[in-house]
Amino acid sequence: MKAVAYRVPVTGADRARAGLALHLAAALAGIAPEAAARGKGGTAACKARWLALYLAHVGHGWTLDRVAHAFGVTRSTATAACRWAEDARAAQRFDDVVDRLEALMREAFDGPELEMA
């Protein structure tokens, strides 16, 4: 019998929030969100994806497990991304940009929910 990988169901809301983080990171890197989503296309795509994982972790307050499931990566990948971003925050310019992105994400999702029915 073939082993099946354990997967936690990811809600549409989590995918939307992960998508926002991915789009913001890709826009800053000047690349298409699709390239960042795959992490393919060179250093910029990889770093944009890692930044998106980190933004989901700090901007949404998600656990690393939740980040991993929402982005379809392993927990170790999410951990490595967050470690890279924390180290990169030593540079003041990067830290300032990340602070702004975190604030944007919180502002977008704080407050009343919008019913689209």
Short mmCIF file of N, CA, C and O in Angstrom, two decimals:
data_model
loop_
_atom_site.label_atom_id
_atom_site.label_comp_id
_atom_site.label_asym_id
_atom_site.label_seq_id
_atom_site.Cartn_x
_atom_site.Cartn_y
_atom_site.Cartn_z
N MET A 1 0.84 -1.17 0.00
CA MET A 1 0.00 0.00 0.00
C MET A 1 0.89 1.24 0.00
O MET A 1 1.82 1.36 0.78
N LYS A 2 0.58 2.16 -0.88
CA LYS A 2 1.37 3.37 -1.02
C LYS A 2 1.01 4.38 0.08
O LYS A 2 -0.16 4.61 0.37
N ALA A 3 2.04 4.97 0.69
CA ALA A 3 1.82 5.98 1.73
C ALA A 3 1.30 7.26 1.10
O ALA A 3 1.75 7.67 0.03
N VAL A 4 0.35 7.87 1.77
CA VAL A 4 -0.23 9.13 1.30
C VAL A 4 0.23 10.24 2.23
O VAL A 4 0.18 10.10 3.45
N ALA A 5 0.70 11.32 1.64
CA ALA A 5 1.16 12.46 2.44
C ALA A 5 -0.01 13.08 3.19
O ALA A 5 -1.11 13.22 2.65
N TYR A 6 0.24 13.44 4.42
CA TYR A 6 -0.77 14.09 5.25
C TYR A 6 -0.93 15.54 4.80
O TYR A 6 0.03 16.27 4.65
N ARG A 7 -2.16 15.93 4.56
CA ARG A 7 -2.44 17.31 4.16
C ARG A 7 -3.60 17.84 4.98
O ARG A 7 -4.63 17.20 5.10
N VAL A 8 -3.42 19.01 5.53
CA VAL A 8 -4.49 19.69 6.24
C VAL A 8 -5.30 20.47 5.21
O VAL A 8 -4.73 21.14 4.35
N PRO A 9 -6.61 20.38 5.28
CA PRO A 9 -7.42 21.16 4.34
C PRO A 9 -7.15 22.66 4.52
O PRO A 9 -7.02 23.15 5.64
N VAL A 10 -7.02 23.36 3.41
CA VAL A 10 -6.76 24.80 3.43
C VAL A 10 -8.02 25.50 2.96
O VAL A 10 -8.59 25.15 1.92
N THR A 11 -8.46 26.47 3.72
CA THR A 11 -9.68 27.20 3.37
C THR A 11 -9.43 28.17 2.23
O THR A 11 -8.29 28.58 1.98
N GLY A 12 -10.50 28.56 1.59
CA GLY A 12 -10.40 29.58 0.55
C GLY A 12 -9.90 30.90 1.11
O GLY A 12 -9.14 31.62 0.44
N ALA A 13 -10.30 31.21 2.34
CA ALA A 13 -9.83 32.44 2.98
C ALA A 13 -8.32 32.41 3.20
O ALA A 13 -7.64 33.42 2.98
N ASP A 14 -7.79 31.26 3.60
CA ASP A 14 -6.34 31.15 3.78
C ASP A 14 -5.62 31.29 2.45
O ASP A 14 -4.57 31.93 2.36
N ARG A 15 -6.17 30.69 1.41
CA ARG A 15 -5.55 30.83 0.08
C ARG A 15 -5.57 32.28 -0.38
O ARG A 15 -4.60 32.76 -0.98
N ALA A 16 -6.66 33.00 -0.10
CA ALA A 16 -6.75 34.42 -0.48
C ALA A 16 -5.71 35.24 0.27
O ALA A 16 -5.04 36.10 -0.31
N ARG A 17 -5.56 34.97 1.55
CA ARG A 17 -4.58 35.71 2.35
C ARG A 17 -3.15 35.38 1.91
O ARG A 17 -2.30 36.27 1.85
N ALA A 18 -2.89 34.13 1.60
CA ALA A 18 -1.58 33.74 1.09
C ALA A 18 -1.33 34.40 -0.26
O ALA A 18 -0.23 34.86 -0.55
N GLY A 19 -2.37 34.47 -1.08
CA GLY A 19 -2.25 35.12 -2.38
C GLY A 19 -1.91 36.59 -2.27
O GLY A 19 -1.12 37.11 -3.06
N LEU A 20 -2.50 37.27 -1.29
CA LEU A 20 -2.17 38.69 -1.09
C LEU A 20 -0.69 38.84 -0.75
O LEU A 20 0.00 39.68 -1.34
N ALA A 21 -0.20 38.02 0.16
CA ALA A 21 1.21 38.08 0.53
C ALA A 21 2.09 37.82 -0.68
O ALA A 21 3.09 38.51 -0.91
N LEU A 22 1.72 36.84 -1.49
CA LEU A 22 2.50 36.50 -2.68
C LEU A 22 2.50 37.62 -3.70
O LEU A 22 3.54 37.97 -4.26
N HIS A 23 1.35 38.23 -3.92
CA HIS A 23 1.26 39.33 -4.89
C HIS A 23 2.06 40.54 -4.42
O HIS A 23 2.73 41.20 -5.23
N LEU A 24 2.00 40.85 -3.15
CA LEU A 24 2.78 41.98 -2.63
C LEU A 24 4.27 41.74 -2.79
O LEU A 24 5.01 42.62 -3.25
N ALA A 25 4.72 40.56 -2.41
CA ALA A 25 6.14 40.24 -2.52
C ALA A 25 6.61 40.24 -3.97
O ALA A 25 7.68 40.75 -4.29
N ALA A 26 5.80 39.67 -4.86
CA ALA A 26 6.17 39.63 -6.28
C ALA A 26 6.22 41.04 -6.87
O ALA A 26 7.12 41.37 -7.65
N ALA A 27 5.27 41.88 -6.50
CA ALA A 27 5.25 43.26 -7.00
C ALA A 27 6.53 43.99 -6.60
O ALA A 27 7.13 44.72 -7.41
N LEU A 28 6.95 43.80 -5.36
CA LEU A 28 8.19 44.45 -4.90
C LEU A 28 9.41 43.93 -5.64
O LEU A 28 10.34 44.68 -5.88
N ALA A 29 9.38 42.65 -5.98
CA ALA A 29 10.52 42.06 -6.69
C ALA A 29 10.47 42.35 -8.19
O ALA A 29 11.44 42.10 -8.90
N GLY A 30 9.34 42.88 -8.66
CA GLY A 30 9.21 43.18 -10.08
C GLY A 30 9.04 41.94 -10.94
O GLY A 30 9.49 41.91 -12.08
N ILE A 31 8.39 40.92 -10.37
CA ILE A 31 8.18 39.68 -11.12
C ILE A 31 6.70 39.31 -11.08
O ILE A 31 5.94 39.84 -10.27
N ALA A 32 6.32 38.40 -11.94
CA ALA A 32 4.93 37.93 -11.97
C ALA A 32 4.66 37.06 -10.74
O ALA A 32 5.54 36.28 -10.32
N PRO A 33 3.47 37.18 -10.16
CA PRO A 33 3.14 36.34 -9.00
C PRO A 33 3.28 34.85 -9.29
O PRO A 33 3.64 34.08 -8.40
N GLU A 34 3.01 34.44 -10.53
CA GLU A 34 3.12 33.03 -10.88
C GLU A 34 4.56 32.54 -10.72
O GLU A 34 4.79 31.40 -10.31
N ALA A 35 5.53 33.38 -11.08
CA ALA A 35 6.93 33.00 -10.93
C ALA A 35 7.29 32.86 -9.45
O ALA A 35 7.98 31.93 -9.05
N ALA A 36 6.80 33.78 -8.64
CA ALA A 36 7.07 33.71 -7.21
C ALA A 36 6.38 32.50 -6.58
O ALA A 36 6.94 31.86 -5.70
N ALA A 37 5.19 32.18 -7.04
CA ALA A 37 4.45 31.05 -6.49
C ALA A 37 5.21 29.75 -6.68
O ALA A 37 5.20 28.87 -5.82
N ARG A 38 5.86 29.62 -7.81
CA ARG A 38 6.63 28.41 -8.09
C ARG A 38 8.03 28.48 -7.49
O ARG A 38 8.70 27.46 -7.36
N GLY A 39 8.49 29.69 -7.17
CA GLY A 39 9.85 29.84 -6.67
C GLY A 39 10.88 29.55 -7.74
O GLY A 39 12.04 29.34 -7.46
N LYS A 40 10.44 29.55 -8.98
CA LYS A 40 11.32 29.27 -10.11
C LYS A 40 11.58 30.58 -10.85
O LYS A 40 10.73 31.45 -10.90
N GLY A 41 12.72 30.73 -11.41
CA GLY A 41 13.00 31.93 -12.18
C GLY A 41 14.10 32.77 -11.55
O GLY A 41 14.17 33.96 -11.75
N GLY A 42 14.92 32.12 -10.76
CA GLY A 42 16.07 32.82 -10.23
C GLY A 42 15.90 33.28 -8.80
O GLY A 42 14.91 32.99 -8.12
N THR A 43 16.89 34.02 -8.37
CA THR A 43 16.96 34.47 -6.99
C THR A 43 15.78 35.35 -6.62
O THR A 43 15.22 35.21 -5.52
N ALA A 44 15.38 36.25 -7.50
CA ALA A 44 14.27 37.17 -7.18
C ALA A 44 12.99 36.41 -6.91
O ALA A 44 12.26 36.71 -5.96
N ALA A 45 12.69 35.40 -7.71
CA ALA A 45 11.47 34.61 -7.51
C ALA A 45 11.51 33.83 -6.21
O ALA A 45 10.53 33.78 -5.47
N CYS A 46 12.65 33.26 -5.91
CA CYS A 46 12.80 32.50 -4.67
C CYS A 46 12.65 33.40 -3.46
O CYS A 46 11.90 33.09 -2.52
N LYS A 47 13.32 34.55 -3.48
CA LYS A 47 13.24 35.46 -2.34
C LYS A 47 11.85 36.07 -2.21
O LYS A 47 11.37 36.30 -1.09
N ALA A 48 11.18 36.32 -3.32
CA ALA A 48 9.81 36.83 -3.26
C ALA A 48 8.90 35.80 -2.61
O ALA A 48 8.04 36.14 -1.78
N ARG A 49 9.07 34.55 -2.97
CA ARG A 49 8.25 33.50 -2.36
C ARG A 49 8.54 33.39 -0.86
O ARG A 49 7.64 33.29 -0.04
N TRP A 50 9.81 33.43 -0.51
CA TRP A 50 10.17 33.36 0.91
C TRP A 50 9.60 34.55 1.66
O TRP A 50 9.12 34.40 2.79
N LEU A 51 9.65 35.72 1.06
CA LEU A 51 9.08 36.90 1.71
C LEU A 51 7.57 36.72 1.89
O LEU A 51 7.02 37.09 2.93
N ALA A 52 6.90 36.16 0.92
CA ALA A 52 5.46 35.92 1.02
C ALA A 52 5.15 34.98 2.18
O ALA A 52 4.21 35.21 2.95
N LEU A 53 5.92 33.92 2.33
CA LEU A 53 5.72 33.00 3.45
C LEU A 53 5.91 33.72 4.77
O LEU A 53 5.12 33.56 5.71
N TYR A 54 6.94 34.54 4.84
CA TYR A 54 7.21 35.29 6.07
C TYR A 54 6.08 36.28 6.35
O TYR A 54 5.64 36.42 7.50
N LEU A 55 5.61 36.97 5.32
CA LEU A 55 4.51 37.92 5.52
C LEU A 55 3.26 37.23 6.04
O LEU A 55 2.55 37.79 6.88
N ALA A 56 2.98 36.06 5.54
CA ALA A 56 1.82 35.32 6.04
C ALA A 56 2.02 34.95 7.51
O ALA A 56 1.08 35.01 8.30
N HIS A 57 3.23 34.61 7.86
CA HIS A 57 3.54 34.23 9.24
C HIS A 57 3.38 35.42 10.19
O HIS A 57 2.67 35.34 11.19
N VAL A 58 4.00 36.55 9.85
CA VAL A 58 3.96 37.69 10.77
C VAL A 58 2.76 38.61 10.53
O VAL A 58 2.20 39.15 11.48
N GLY A 59 2.37 38.77 9.28
CA GLY A 59 1.27 39.67 8.97
C GLY A 59 -0.09 39.12 9.36
O GLY A 59 -0.98 39.88 9.77
N HIS A 60 -0.25 37.82 9.23
CA HIS A 60 -1.51 37.18 9.60
C HIS A 60 -1.42 36.48 10.95
O HIS A 60 -2.42 35.98 11.45
N GLY A 61 -0.22 36.39 11.49
CA GLY A 61 -0.04 35.71 12.77
C GLY A 61 -0.21 34.21 12.68
O GLY A 61 -0.60 33.55 13.64
N TRP A 62 0.09 33.65 11.52
CA TRP A 62 -0.08 32.21 11.32
C TRP A 62 1.09 31.43 11.90
O TRP A 62 2.22 31.88 11.91
N THR A 63 0.79 30.20 12.29
CA THR A 63 1.85 29.27 12.68
C THR A 63 2.60 28.85 11.41
O THR A 63 2.09 28.99 10.29
N LEU A 64 3.79 28.31 11.60
CA LEU A 64 4.55 27.84 10.44
C LEU A 64 3.85 26.69 9.74
O LEU A 64 3.93 26.56 8.52
N ASP A 65 3.15 25.86 10.50
CA ASP A 65 2.38 24.77 9.88
C ASP A 65 1.30 25.33 8.97
O ASP A 65 1.10 24.84 7.85
N ARG A 66 0.59 26.33 9.44
CA ARG A 66 -0.48 26.93 8.63
C ARG A 66 0.08 27.59 7.38
O ARG A 66 -0.48 27.48 6.29
N VAL A 67 1.21 28.28 7.53
CA VAL A 67 1.88 28.90 6.37
C VAL A 67 2.23 27.82 5.35
O VAL A 67 1.95 27.95 4.16
N ALA A 68 2.84 26.74 5.83
CA ALA A 68 3.25 25.66 4.93
C ALA A 68 2.06 25.08 4.18
O ALA A 68 2.13 24.89 2.95
N HIS A 69 0.98 24.82 4.87
CA HIS A 69 -0.20 24.25 4.22
C HIS A 69 -0.82 25.22 3.22
O HIS A 69 -1.21 24.82 2.12
N ALA A 70 -0.90 26.50 3.58
CA ALA A 70 -1.52 27.48 2.69
C ALA A 70 -0.73 27.66 1.40
O ALA A 70 -1.30 27.91 0.34
N PHE A 71 0.59 27.53 1.49
CA PHE A 71 1.44 27.72 0.30
C PHE A 71 1.81 26.40 -0.37
O PHE A 71 2.45 26.41 -1.42
N GLY A 72 1.42 25.29 0.22
CA GLY A 72 1.72 23.99 -0.37
C GLY A 72 3.18 23.62 -0.31
O GLY A 72 3.73 23.02 -1.23
N VAL A 73 3.85 24.00 0.79
CA VAL A 73 5.26 23.67 0.99
C VAL A 73 5.40 22.90 2.29
O VAL A 73 4.45 22.77 3.06
N THR A 74 6.59 22.43 2.56
CA THR A 74 6.84 21.74 3.82
C THR A 74 7.07 22.77 4.94
O THR A 74 7.39 23.93 4.69
N ARG A 75 6.93 22.29 6.16
CA ARG A 75 7.17 23.17 7.31
C ARG A 75 8.62 23.62 7.33
O ARG A 75 8.93 24.75 7.71
N SER A 76 9.53 22.76 6.91
CA SER A 76 10.95 23.14 6.91
C SER A 76 11.21 24.26 5.91
O SER A 76 12.05 25.13 6.15
N THR A 77 10.49 24.27 4.79
CA THR A 77 10.62 25.36 3.82
C THR A 77 10.11 26.67 4.43
O THR A 77 10.74 27.72 4.29
N ALA A 78 8.97 26.60 5.11
CA ALA A 78 8.42 27.79 5.75
C ALA A 78 9.38 28.30 6.83
O ALA A 78 9.59 29.51 6.96
N THR A 79 9.98 27.39 7.57
CA THR A 79 10.93 27.77 8.60
C THR A 79 12.15 28.44 8.00
O THR A 79 12.62 29.48 8.50
N ALA A 80 12.68 27.86 6.92
CA ALA A 80 13.85 28.45 6.26
C ALA A 80 13.53 29.85 5.71
O ALA A 80 14.35 30.77 5.81
N ALA A 81 12.34 30.00 5.15
CA ALA A 81 11.93 31.30 4.62
C ALA A 81 11.87 32.35 5.73
O ALA A 81 12.37 33.48 5.56
N CYS A 82 11.30 31.98 6.84
CA CYS A 82 11.17 32.92 7.96
C CYS A 82 12.53 33.24 8.57
O CYS A 82 12.79 34.39 8.95
N ARG A 83 13.39 32.25 8.63
CA ARG A 83 14.74 32.50 9.14
C ARG A 83 15.48 33.47 8.22
O ARG A 83 16.14 34.40 8.68
N TRP A 84 15.37 33.27 6.90
CA TRP A 84 16.00 34.18 5.94
C TRP A 84 15.47 35.60 6.11
O TRP A 84 16.24 36.56 6.16
N ALA A 85 14.14 35.74 6.22
CA ALA A 85 13.54 37.08 6.33
C ALA A 85 13.95 37.76 7.63
O ALA A 85 14.25 38.97 7.64
N GLU A 86 13.98 37.01 8.72
CA GLU A 86 14.41 37.60 10.00
C GLU A 86 15.85 38.10 9.91
O GLU A 86 16.17 39.18 10.40
N ASP A 87 16.71 37.31 9.27
CA ASP A 87 18.09 37.74 9.09
C ASP A 87 18.17 38.97 8.19
O ASP A 87 18.95 39.90 8.45
N ALA A 88 17.35 39.00 7.13
CA ALA A 88 17.37 40.12 6.19
C ALA A 88 16.86 41.40 6.84
O ALA A 88 17.20 42.50 6.39
N ARG A 89 16.05 41.29 7.88
CA ARG A 89 15.52 42.47 8.56
C ARG A 89 16.61 43.26 9.28
O ARG A 89 16.37 44.38 9.73
N ALA A 90 17.80 42.72 9.35
CA ALA A 90 18.92 43.48 9.92
C ALA A 90 19.23 44.71 9.08
O ALA A 90 19.74 45.71 9.59
N ALA A 91 18.91 44.64 7.79
CA ALA A 91 19.07 45.80 6.90
C ALA A 91 17.87 46.72 7.09
O ALA A 91 16.72 46.29 6.90
N GLN A 92 18.13 47.95 7.47
CA GLN A 92 17.05 48.88 7.82
C GLN A 92 16.04 49.07 6.69
O GLN A 92 14.84 49.09 6.93
N ARG A 93 16.51 49.19 5.47
CA ARG A 93 15.60 49.40 4.33
C ARG A 93 14.64 48.22 4.17
O ARG A 93 13.44 48.40 3.98
N PHE A 94 15.16 47.01 4.24
CA PHE A 94 14.33 45.81 4.14
C PHE A 94 13.33 45.78 5.29
O PHE A 94 12.14 45.50 5.08
N ASP A 95 13.79 46.07 6.49
CA ASP A 95 12.92 46.07 7.66
C ASP A 95 11.79 47.07 7.51
O ASP A 95 10.63 46.76 7.82
N ASP A 96 12.09 48.26 7.00
CA ASP A 96 11.06 49.28 6.79
C ASP A 96 10.01 48.82 5.78
O ASP A 96 8.81 49.02 5.99
N VAL A 97 10.45 48.20 4.70
CA VAL A 97 9.52 47.72 3.68
C VAL A 97 8.64 46.61 4.25
O VAL A 97 7.42 46.60 4.03
N VAL A 98 9.22 45.70 4.99
CA VAL A 98 8.45 44.60 5.58
C VAL A 98 7.44 45.15 6.58
O VAL A 98 6.28 44.70 6.61
N ASP A 99 7.83 46.13 7.36
CA ASP A 99 6.89 46.77 8.29
C ASP A 99 5.68 47.34 7.54
O ASP A 99 4.54 47.18 7.96
N ARG A 100 5.93 48.00 6.42
CA ARG A 100 4.85 48.57 5.62
C ARG A 100 3.95 47.48 5.05
O ARG A 100 2.72 47.62 5.03
N LEU A 101 4.54 46.41 4.56
CA LEU A 101 3.75 45.31 4.00
C LEU A 101 2.90 44.64 5.08
O LEU A 101 1.74 44.31 4.82
N GLU A 102 3.46 44.44 6.25
CA GLU A 102 2.69 43.86 7.35
C GLU A 102 1.48 44.74 7.67
O GLU A 102 0.37 44.24 7.86
N ALA A 103 1.71 46.05 7.72
CA ALA A 103 0.62 46.98 8.02
C ALA A 103 -0.45 46.94 6.93
O ALA A 103 -1.65 46.95 7.23
N LEU A 104 -0.04 46.86 5.68
CA LEU A 104 -1.00 46.76 4.56
C LEU A 104 -1.85 45.51 4.69
O LEU A 104 -3.07 45.56 4.49
N MET A 105 -1.22 44.40 5.01
CA MET A 105 -1.95 43.15 5.11
C MET A 105 -2.94 43.18 6.27
O MET A 105 -4.08 42.75 6.13
N ARG A 106 -2.50 43.72 7.40
CA ARG A 106 -3.41 43.81 8.55
C ARG A 106 -4.58 44.73 8.24
O ARG A 106 -5.73 44.44 8.57
N GLU A 107 -4.29 45.84 7.60
CA GLU A 107 -5.34 46.80 7.26
C GLU A 107 -6.35 46.20 6.29
O GLU A 107 -7.55 46.43 6.38
N ALA A 108 -5.87 45.39 5.37
CA ALA A 108 -6.76 44.78 4.38
C ALA A 108 -7.72 43.79 5.02
O ALA A 108 -8.85 43.63 4.55
N PHE A 109 -7.29 43.12 6.10
CA PHE A 109 -8.12 42.06 6.66
C PHE A 109 -8.68 42.37 8.03
O PHE A 109 -9.50 41.60 8.54
N ASP A 110 -8.27 43.45 8.66
CA ASP A 110 -8.87 43.84 9.94
C ASP A 110 -10.19 44.54 9.66
O ASP A 110 -10.39 45.14 8.61
N GLY A 111 -11.06 44.46 10.59
CA GLY A 111 -12.36 45.12 10.41
C GLY A 111 -13.43 44.14 9.99
O GLY A 111 -13.23 42.94 9.97
N PRO A 112 -14.58 44.68 9.66
CA PRO A 112 -15.72 43.80 9.33
C PRO A 112 -15.49 43.05 8.00
O PRO A 112 -14.84 43.55 7.10
N GLU A 113 -16.04 41.84 7.96
CA GLU A 113 -15.96 41.05 6.75
C GLU A 113 -16.98 41.56 5.74
O GLU A 113 -18.04 42.08 6.13
N LEU A 114 -16.70 41.41 4.50
CA LEU A 114 -17.59 41.84 3.44
C LEU A 114 -18.33 40.64 2.88
O LEU A 114 -17.72 39.67 2.42
N GLU A 115 -19.63 40.68 2.94
CA GLU A 115 -20.47 39.61 2.37
C GLU A 115 -20.62 39.86 0.89
O GLU A 115 -21.05 40.95 0.49
N MET A 116 -20.28 38.88 0.08
CA MET A 116 -20.37 39.04 -1.38
C MET A 116 -21.51 38.19 -1.95
O MET A 116 -21.46 37.77 -3.08
N ALA A 117 -22.53 37.95 -1.16
CA ALA A 117 -23.64 37.12 -1.60
C ALA A 117 -24.62 37.89 -2.44
O ALA A 117 -24.77 39.02 -2.48
#
